PDB file of C-alpha atoms and ligand atoms in Angstrom:
ATOM      1  CA  MET A 242       0.000   0.000   0.000  1.00 50.00           C
ATOM      2  CA  SER A 243       1.371   3.413  -0.921  1.00 61.00           C
ATOM      3  CA  ALA A 244       2.294   5.974   1.691  1.00 75.00           C
ATOM      4  CA  HIS A 245      -0.138   8.589   0.560  1.00 91.00           C
ATOM      5  CA  ILE A 246      -3.907   8.713   0.898  1.00 96.00           C
ATOM      6  CA  THR A 247      -5.899   8.938  -2.322  1.00 98.00           C
ATOM      7  CA  ILE A 248      -9.380  10.399  -2.617  1.00 98.00           C
ATOM      8  CA  ALA A 249     -11.256   9.544  -5.821  1.00 98.00           C
ATOM      9  CA  ILE A 250     -13.673  12.190  -7.023  1.00 98.00           C
ATOM     10  CA  THR A 251     -15.974  12.472 -10.021  1.00 96.00           C
ATOM     11  CA  GLY A 252     -15.354  14.786 -12.948  1.00 93.00           C
ATOM     12  CA  GLY A 253     -18.126  16.624 -14.784  1.00 92.00           C
ATOM     13  CA  ARG A 254     -20.901  18.364 -12.903  1.00 91.00           C
ATOM     14  CA  ALA A 255     -19.879  16.902  -9.528  1.00 95.00           C
ATOM     15  CA  LEU A 256     -16.334  18.259  -9.812  1.00 96.00           C
ATOM     16  CA  SER A 257     -16.739  21.809  -8.592  1.00 95.00           C
ATOM     17  CA  PRO A 258     -19.035  21.093  -5.598  1.00 97.00           C
ATOM     18  CA  SER A 259     -16.674  18.254  -4.597  1.00 97.00           C
ATOM     19  CA  LEU A 260     -13.643  20.546  -4.822  1.00 97.00           C
ATOM     20  CA  GLU A 261     -15.467  23.255  -2.852  1.00 97.00           C
ATOM     21  CA  LEU A 262     -16.182  20.791  -0.086  1.00 97.00           C
ATOM     22  CA  LEU A 263     -12.582  19.590  -0.029  1.00 98.00           C
ATOM     23  CA  ALA A 264     -11.336  23.199  -0.044  1.00 97.00           C
ATOM     24  CA  SER A 265     -13.496  23.873   3.018  1.00 97.00           C
ATOM     25  CA  ILE A 266     -11.455  21.292   4.939  1.00 97.00           C
ATOM     26  CA  GLY A 267      -8.164  22.613   3.610  1.00 97.00           C
ATOM     27  CA  ILE A 268      -7.576  20.236   0.703  1.00 97.00           C
ATOM     28  CA  ALA A 269      -6.931  21.914  -2.635  1.00 97.00           C
ATOM     29  CA  PRO A 270      -5.305  20.526  -5.787  1.00 97.00           C
ATOM     30  CA  THR A 271      -2.004  22.190  -6.592  1.00 96.00           C
ATOM     31  CA  GLU A 272      -3.132  22.823 -10.166  1.00 95.00           C
ATOM     32  CA  GLU A 273      -6.480  23.530 -11.750  1.00 95.00           C
ATOM     33  CA  ILE A 274      -8.120  20.166 -12.455  1.00 94.00           C
ATOM     34  CA  SER A 275     -10.579  21.383 -15.080  1.00 90.00           C
ATOM     35  CA  LYS A 276      -7.710  22.800 -17.156  1.00 91.00           C
ATOM     36  CA  SER A 277      -5.592  19.672 -17.021  1.00 91.00           C
ATOM     37  CA  ARG A 278      -5.669  16.327 -18.798  1.00 92.00           C
ATOM     38  CA  LYS A 279      -4.021  14.684 -15.816  1.00 92.00           C
ATOM     39  CA  LEU A 280      -6.007  12.206 -13.734  1.00 93.00           C
ATOM     40  CA  VAL A 281      -4.075  12.278 -10.455  1.00 96.00           C
ATOM     41  CA  PHE A 282      -3.323  15.516  -8.646  1.00 97.00           C
ATOM     42  CA  ASP A 283      -1.132  16.516  -5.739  1.00 97.00           C
ATOM     43  CA  THR A 284      -2.838  18.654  -3.145  1.00 97.00           C
ATOM     44  CA  SER A 285      -2.034  21.311  -0.583  1.00 96.00           C
ATOM     45  CA  GLN A 286      -1.693  18.444   1.893  1.00 95.00           C
ATOM     46  CA  LYS A 287       1.462  16.448   1.473  1.00 92.00           C
ATOM     47  CA  ASN A 288       0.651  12.712   1.210  1.00 94.00           C
ATOM     48  CA  LEU A 289      -2.878  13.338  -0.051  1.00 97.00           C
ATOM     49  CA  LYS A 290      -3.715  12.926  -3.717  1.00 97.00           C
ATOM     50  CA  LEU A 291      -6.902  13.369  -5.709  1.00 98.00           C
ATOM     51  CA  MET A 292      -7.896  11.039  -8.528  1.00 97.00           C
ATOM     52  CA  VAL A 293     -10.516  12.292 -10.998  1.00 97.00           C
ATOM     53  CA  LEU A 294     -12.644   9.491 -12.449  1.00 97.00           C
ATOM     54  CA  ARG A 295     -15.888   8.806 -14.254  1.00 94.00           C
ATOM     55  CA  GLY A 296     -18.734   8.469 -11.761  1.00 92.00           C
ATOM     56  CA  MET A 297     -19.191   4.741 -12.286  1.00 91.00           C
ATOM     57  CA  ASP A 298     -15.484   4.094 -11.636  1.00 95.00           C
ATOM     58  CA  VAL A 299     -15.083   5.775  -8.235  1.00 97.00           C
ATOM     59  CA  ALA A 300     -16.621   2.835  -6.343  1.00 96.00           C
ATOM     60  CA  THR A 301     -14.497   0.360  -8.312  1.00 96.00           C
ATOM     61  CA  TYR A 302     -11.242   2.143  -7.430  1.00 97.00           C
ATOM     62  CA  VAL A 303     -12.269   2.396  -3.770  1.00 97.00           C
ATOM     63  CA  GLU A 304     -13.486  -1.205  -3.643  1.00 96.00           C
ATOM     64  CA  HIS A 305     -10.101  -2.395  -4.917  1.00 96.00           C
ATOM     65  CA  GLY A 306      -8.216  -0.134  -2.516  1.00 96.00           C
ATOM     66  CA  ILE A 307      -6.487   1.902  -5.214  1.00 97.00           C
ATOM     67  CA  ALA A 308      -8.255   4.919  -3.757  1.00 98.00           C
ATOM     68  CA  ASP A 309      -8.736   4.981   0.011  1.00 98.00           C
ATOM     69  CA  LEU A 310     -11.756   7.254  -0.087  1.00 98.00           C
ATOM     70  CA  GLY A 311     -14.211   8.289  -2.761  1.00 98.00           C
ATOM     71  CA  MET A 312     -16.914  10.855  -3.339  1.00 98.00           C
ATOM     72  CA  SER A 313     -19.586   9.197  -5.396  1.00 97.00           C
ATOM     73  CA  GLY A 314     -23.198   9.777  -6.382  1.00 97.00           C
ATOM     74  CA  LYS A 315     -25.649   7.460  -4.592  1.00 97.00           C
ATOM     75  CA  ASP A 316     -27.057   6.628  -8.052  1.00 96.00           C
ATOM     76  CA  VAL A 317     -23.844   5.014  -9.174  1.00 95.00           C
ATOM     77  CA  LEU A 318     -23.369   3.308  -5.796  1.00 96.00           C
ATOM     78  CA  LEU A 319     -26.825   1.763  -6.088  1.00 96.00           C
ATOM     79  CA  GLU A 320     -26.072   0.719  -9.650  1.00 95.00           C
ATOM     80  CA  HIS A 321     -22.598  -0.578  -8.778  1.00 91.00           C
ATOM     81  CA  GLY A 322     -23.969  -2.540  -5.810  1.00 88.00           C
ATOM     82  CA  GLY A 323     -20.441  -3.263  -4.669  1.00 80.00           C
ATOM     83  CA  ASN A 324     -19.062  -4.077  -1.298  1.00 84.00           C
ATOM     84  CA  GLY A 325     -15.522  -3.609  -0.044  1.00 90.00           C
ATOM     85  CA  TYR A 326     -16.307  -0.103   1.088  1.00 96.00           C
ATOM     86  CA  TYR A 327     -18.185   1.695   3.855  1.00 97.00           C
ATOM     87  CA  GLU A 328     -20.477   4.614   3.185  1.00 97.00           C
ATOM     88  CA  PRO A 329     -20.070   6.727   6.332  1.00 97.00           C
ATOM     89  CA  LEU A 330     -21.395  10.085   5.142  1.00 98.00           C
ATOM     90  CA  ASP A 331     -23.998  11.771   3.031  1.00 98.00           C
ATOM     91  CA  LEU A 332     -22.074  14.778   1.711  1.00 98.00           C
ATOM     92  CA  GLY A 333     -25.314  16.473   0.691  1.00 97.00           C
ATOM     93  CA  ILE A 334     -24.013  17.822  -2.599  1.00 97.00           C
ATOM     94  CA  VAL A 335     -25.206  17.225  -6.187  1.00 96.00           C
ATOM     95  CA  ARG A 336     -28.735  16.476  -5.034  1.00 97.00           C
ATOM     96  CA  CYS A 337     -31.045  14.936  -7.607  1.00 97.00           C
ATOM     97  CA  GLN A 338     -33.544  12.101  -7.968  1.00 98.00           C
ATOM     98  CA  ILE A 339     -33.767   8.860  -9.891  1.00 98.00           C
ATOM     99  CA  VAL A 340     -37.220   8.714 -11.403  1.00 98.00           C
ATOM    100  CA  VAL A 341     -39.352   6.883 -13.886  1.00 98.00           C
ATOM    101  CA  ALA A 342     -40.339   9.349 -16.600  1.00 98.00           C
ATOM    102  CA  GLY A 343     -42.549   9.118 -19.642  1.00 98.00           C
ATOM    103  CA  LEU A 344     -44.174  11.211 -22.335  1.00 98.00           C
ATOM    104  CA  LYS A 345     -46.578  13.834 -21.002  1.00 95.00           C
ATOM    105  CA  ASP A 346     -49.310  12.388 -23.195  1.00 92.00           C
ATOM    106  CA  GLU A 347     -48.296   8.752 -23.124  1.00 94.00           C
ATOM    107  CA  GLY A 348     -51.087   6.385 -24.039  1.00 91.00           C
ATOM    108  CA  GLU A 349     -51.879   3.105 -22.365  1.00 94.00           C
ATOM    109  CA  LEU A 350     -48.786   1.009 -21.726  1.00 96.00           C
ATOM    110  CA  PRO A 351     -48.476  -2.544 -23.065  1.00 97.00           C
ATOM    111  CA  PRO A 352     -48.469  -5.362 -20.475  1.00 96.00           C
ATOM    112  CA  ARG A 353     -44.683  -5.541 -20.672  1.00 97.00           C
ATOM    113  CA  PRO A 354     -43.383  -2.008 -21.334  1.00 98.00           C
ATOM    114  CA  LYS A 355     -39.882  -1.198 -22.531  1.00 98.00           C
ATOM    115  CA  ILE A 356     -37.783   0.873 -20.135  1.00 98.00           C
ATOM    116  CA  ALA A 357     -34.655   2.630 -21.394  1.00 98.00           C
ATOM    117  CA  THR A 358     -31.949   3.448 -18.859  1.00 98.00           C
ATOM    118  CA  LYS A 359     -28.285   3.448 -18.066  1.00 97.00           C
ATOM    119  CA  PHE A 360     -29.228   2.307 -14.532  1.00 97.00           C
ATOM    120  CA  VAL A 361     -30.045  -1.253 -15.506  1.00 98.00           C
ATOM    121  CA  ASN A 362     -29.643  -2.751 -12.034  1.00 97.00           C
ATOM    122  CA  ILE A 363     -31.624  -0.015 -10.298  1.00 98.00           C
ATOM    123  CA  ALA A 364     -34.432  -0.348 -12.853  1.00 98.00           C
ATOM    124  CA  LYS A 365     -34.484  -4.158 -12.605  1.00 98.00           C
ATOM    125  CA  ARG A 366     -34.651  -4.039  -8.795  1.00 98.00           C
ATOM    126  CA  TYR A 367     -37.341  -1.365  -8.834  1.00 98.00           C
ATOM    127  CA  TYR A 368     -39.664  -3.205 -11.196  1.00 98.00           C
ATOM    128  CA  ALA A 369     -38.978  -6.581  -9.585  1.00 98.00           C
ATOM    129  CA  ALA A 370     -39.967  -5.107  -6.191  1.00 98.00           C
ATOM    130  CA  LYS A 371     -43.170  -3.765  -7.761  1.00 97.00           C
ATOM    131  CA  GLY A 372     -43.828  -7.114  -9.418  1.00 97.00           C
ATOM    132  CA  VAL A 373     -44.066  -5.468 -12.825  1.00 97.00           C
ATOM    133  CA  GLN A 374     -42.621  -7.202 -15.876  1.00 98.00           C
ATOM    134  CA  VAL A 375     -40.587  -4.909 -18.136  1.00 98.00           C
ATOM    135  CA  ASP A 376     -37.961  -5.150 -20.842  1.00 98.00           C
ATOM    136  CA  ILE A 377     -34.909  -3.055 -19.992  1.00 98.00           C
ATOM    137  CA  ILE A 378     -33.032  -1.357 -22.837  1.00 98.00           C
ATOM    138  CA  LYS A 379     -29.524  -0.240 -21.887  1.00 98.00           C
ATOM    139  CA  LEU A 380     -28.517   3.223 -23.073  1.00 98.00           C
ATOM    140  CA  TYR A 381     -25.444   5.307 -22.268  1.00 95.00           C
ATOM    141  CA  GLY A 382     -26.921   8.819 -22.503  1.00 93.00           C
ATOM    142  CA  ALA A 383     -29.690  10.998 -23.934  1.00 95.00           C
ATOM    143  CA  MET A 384     -32.271   8.710 -22.318  1.00 96.00           C
ATOM    144  CA  GLU A 385     -35.009  11.286 -22.919  1.00 97.00           C
ATOM    145  CA  LEU A 386     -34.916  10.509 -26.631  1.00 97.00           C
ATOM    146  CA  ALA A 387     -36.104   6.932 -26.117  1.00 98.00           C
ATOM    147  CA  PRO A 388     -39.825   7.610 -25.419  1.00 98.00           C
ATOM    148  CA  VAL A 389     -39.867  10.437 -27.984  1.00 97.00           C
ATOM    149  CA  THR A 390     -38.624   8.164 -30.756  1.00 97.00           C
ATOM    150  CA  GLY A 391     -40.527   5.062 -29.673  1.00 97.00           C
ATOM    151  CA  LEU A 392     -37.447   3.101 -28.657  1.00 98.00           C
ATOM    152  CA  ALA A 393     -38.947   2.667 -25.174  1.00 98.00           C
ATOM    153  CA  HIS A 394     -42.172   3.512 -23.343  1.00 98.00           C
ATOM    154  CA  ARG A 395     -40.500   5.035 -20.313  1.00 98.00           C
ATOM    155  CA  ILE A 396     -37.066   5.833 -18.928  1.00 98.00           C
ATOM    156  CA  VAL A 397     -35.351   5.503 -15.579  1.00 98.00           C
ATOM    157  CA  ASP A 398     -33.017   8.474 -15.246  1.00 98.00           C
ATOM    158  CA  ILE A 399     -31.592  11.228 -13.104  1.00 97.00           C
ATOM    159  CA  VAL A 400     -33.560  14.442 -12.753  1.00 97.00           C
ATOM    160  CA  GLU A 401     -31.959  17.494 -11.248  1.00 96.00           C
ATOM    161  CA  THR A 402     -33.722  20.663 -12.432  1.00 96.00           C
ATOM    162  CA  GLY A 403     -36.245  18.842 -14.636  1.00 97.00           C
ATOM    163  CA  ASN A 404     -35.219  20.991 -17.602  1.00 97.00           C
ATOM    164  CA  THR A 405     -34.141  18.078 -19.781  1.00 97.00           C
ATOM    165  CA  LEU A 406     -37.420  16.201 -19.235  1.00 97.00           C
ATOM    166  CA  LYS A 407     -39.450  19.326 -19.956  1.00 97.00           C
ATOM    167  CA  ALA A 408     -37.480  20.221 -23.071  1.00 97.00           C
ATOM    168  CA  ASN A 409     -38.292  16.790 -24.480  1.00 96.00           C
ATOM    169  CA  GLY A 410     -41.988  16.659 -23.570  1.00 97.00           C
ATOM    170  CA  LEU A 411     -41.507  14.205 -20.702  1.00 98.00           C
ATOM    171  CA  VAL A 412     -42.745  14.219 -17.123  1.00 98.00           C
ATOM    172  CA  SER A 413     -41.542  12.525 -13.983  1.00 98.00           C
ATOM    173  CA  LEU A 414     -43.996   9.765 -13.020  1.00 98.00           C
ATOM    174  CA  GLU A 415     -42.511   7.815 -10.108  1.00 98.00           C
ATOM    175  CA  LEU A 416     -39.738   8.631  -7.636  1.00 98.00           C
ATOM    176  CA  ILE A 417     -37.298   5.757  -7.213  1.00 98.00           C
ATOM    177  CA  GLU A 418     -34.658   7.314  -4.957  1.00 97.00           C
ATOM    178  CA  GLU A 419     -33.393  10.634  -3.611  1.00 98.00           C
ATOM    179  CA  ILE A 420     -29.742  10.983  -4.637  1.00 98.00           C
ATOM    180  CA  SER A 421     -26.757  12.917  -3.303  1.00 98.00           C
ATOM    181  CA  THR A 422     -23.008  12.489  -3.167  1.00 97.00           C
ATOM    182  CA  ARG A 423     -21.764  10.014  -0.545  1.00 97.00           C
ATOM    183  CA  LEU A 424     -18.367   9.518   1.022  1.00 98.00           C
ATOM    184  CA  ILE A 425     -17.127   5.958   0.640  1.00 98.00           C
ATOM    185  CA  VAL A 426     -14.109   4.409   2.336  1.00 98.00           C
ATOM    186  CA  ASN A 427     -12.217   1.251   1.464  1.00 97.00           C
ATOM    187  CA  LYS A 428     -12.737  -1.264   4.293  1.00 97.00           C
ATOM    188  CA  ILE A 429      -9.051  -2.139   4.623  1.00 97.00           C
ATOM    189  CA  SER A 430      -7.972   1.522   4.529  1.00 97.00           C
ATOM    190  CA  PHE A 431     -10.517   2.268   7.219  1.00 96.00           C
ATOM    191  CA  LYS A 432      -8.755  -0.235   9.508  1.00 96.00           C
ATOM    192  CA  THR A 433      -5.111   0.082   8.554  1.00 96.00           C
ATOM    193  CA  ARG A 434      -5.050   3.862   8.009  1.00 95.00           C
ATOM    194  CA  HIS A 435      -7.623   4.772  10.606  1.00 95.00           C
ATOM    195  CA  SER A 436      -5.508   7.539  12.153  1.00 95.00           C
ATOM    196  CA  VAL A 437      -5.546   9.434   8.857  1.00 95.00           C
ATOM    197  CA  VAL A 438      -8.918   8.351   7.453  1.00 96.00           C
ATOM    198  CA  GLN A 439     -11.057   9.002  10.538  1.00 97.00           C
ATOM    199  CA  PRO A 440     -10.011  12.673  10.916  1.00 96.00           C
ATOM    200  CA  LEU A 441     -10.843  13.200   7.231  1.00 97.00           C
ATOM    201  CA  ILE A 442     -14.305  11.710   7.791  1.00 97.00           C
ATOM    202  CA  ASP A 443     -14.768  13.872  10.900  1.00 97.00           C
ATOM    203  CA  LYS A 444     -13.769  17.049   9.057  1.00 97.00           C
ATOM    204  CA  LEU A 445     -16.056  16.287   6.140  1.00 98.00           C
ATOM    205  CA  GLU A 446     -18.887  15.523   8.547  1.00 97.00           C
ATOM    206  CA  ALA A 447     -18.374  18.865  10.282  1.00 97.00           C
ATOM    207  CA  ALA A 448     -18.153  20.667   6.939  1.00 97.00           C
ATOM    208  CA  THR A 449     -21.413  19.177   5.674  1.00 95.00           C
ATOM    209  CA  ALA A 450     -23.349  19.467   8.943  1.00 87.00           C
TER     210      ALA A 450
HETATM  211  C1  PRP B  20     -28.355  13.824 -16.625  1.00 79.24           C
HETATM  212  C2  PRP B  20     -29.608  13.017 -16.891  1.00 79.24           C
HETATM  213  C3  PRP B  20     -30.496  13.994 -17.615  1.00 79.24           C
HETATM  214  C4  PRP B  20     -30.059  15.325 -17.042  1.00 79.24           C
HETATM  215  C5  PRP B  20     -31.056  15.797 -16.023  1.00 79.24           C
HETATM  216  O1  PRP B  20     -27.534  13.736 -17.703  1.00 79.24           O
HETATM  217  O2  PRP B  20     -29.325  11.869 -17.655  1.00 79.24           O
HETATM  218  O3  PRP B  20     -30.276  13.955 -18.996  1.00 79.24           O
HETATM  219  O4  PRP B  20     -28.807  15.151 -16.411  1.00 79.24           O
HETATM  220  O5  PRP B  20     -30.737  17.074 -15.510  1.00 79.24           O
HETATM  221  P1  PRP B  20     -31.847  18.205 -15.414  1.00 79.24           P
HETATM  222  O6  PRP B  20     -33.030  17.626 -14.700  1.00 79.24           O
HETATM  223  O7  PRP B  20     -31.171  19.292 -14.604  1.00 79.24           O
HETATM  224  O8  PRP B  20     -32.186  18.653 -16.790  1.00 79.24           O
HETATM  225  P2  PRP B  20     -26.038  14.298 -17.657  1.00 79.24           P
HETATM  226  O9  PRP B  20     -26.001  15.724 -18.028  1.00 79.24           O
HETATM  227  O10 PRP B  20     -25.419  13.949 -16.359  1.00 79.24           O
HETATM  228  O11 PRP B  20     -25.357  13.502 -18.840  1.00 79.24           O
HETATM  229  P3  PRP B  20     -25.387  11.960 -19.207  1.00 79.24           P
HETATM  230  O12 PRP B  20     -26.288  11.894 -20.407  1.00 79.24           O
HETATM  231  O13 PRP B  20     -23.968  11.667 -19.497  1.00 79.24           O
HETATM  232  O14 PRP B  20     -25.927  11.174 -18.046  1.00 79.24           O
END
């Protein structure tokens, strides 16, 4: 295990609120992440590095102990379904919802509707729990297009402002889960590096309280 502590964070829209939170506990990258093509960054704290990953990969890096801690959306944690990490804190940032959405004027659904989503596991679990049979169609983005074009009857997707749904003539129909960014910690790191990891958790907890 390396001497330094690594925190994996998510690029894209989660990047700046994550960096703001870290800055509030005195951790700042030594160069501007959004202007760099690098993926690992030194910080103002010696022995603490930041790794900038795709959302779906944060849990994987933490689970395998490559990163000691991670800041990850609950949506991707639910989809990932992994173990090997603890989830000690709700960081309360990047709040959104996972919903079922459909066309505003959708007609009657067939007995086994098609559901387009990138959250295949979340959608499967949700419909299984409801006892509703569906066909899941895996997409990687622009989910809203699926009901509009007839690829699927409904979608399971993230809604933050609701602007994307509205712009495409869709409405939110069922709430699946309230989402926010969570702190995750590799189980081994939590034990073997407790003297460094626990104070970080405590500071983040105080900063988000
Ligand atoms: C997400 C989601 C919606 C949009 C919702 O996509 O898939 O398309 O945000 O946000 P809104 O309610 O504020 O309009 P994102 O921009 O993360 O890109 P993605 O297609 O890569 O998931």
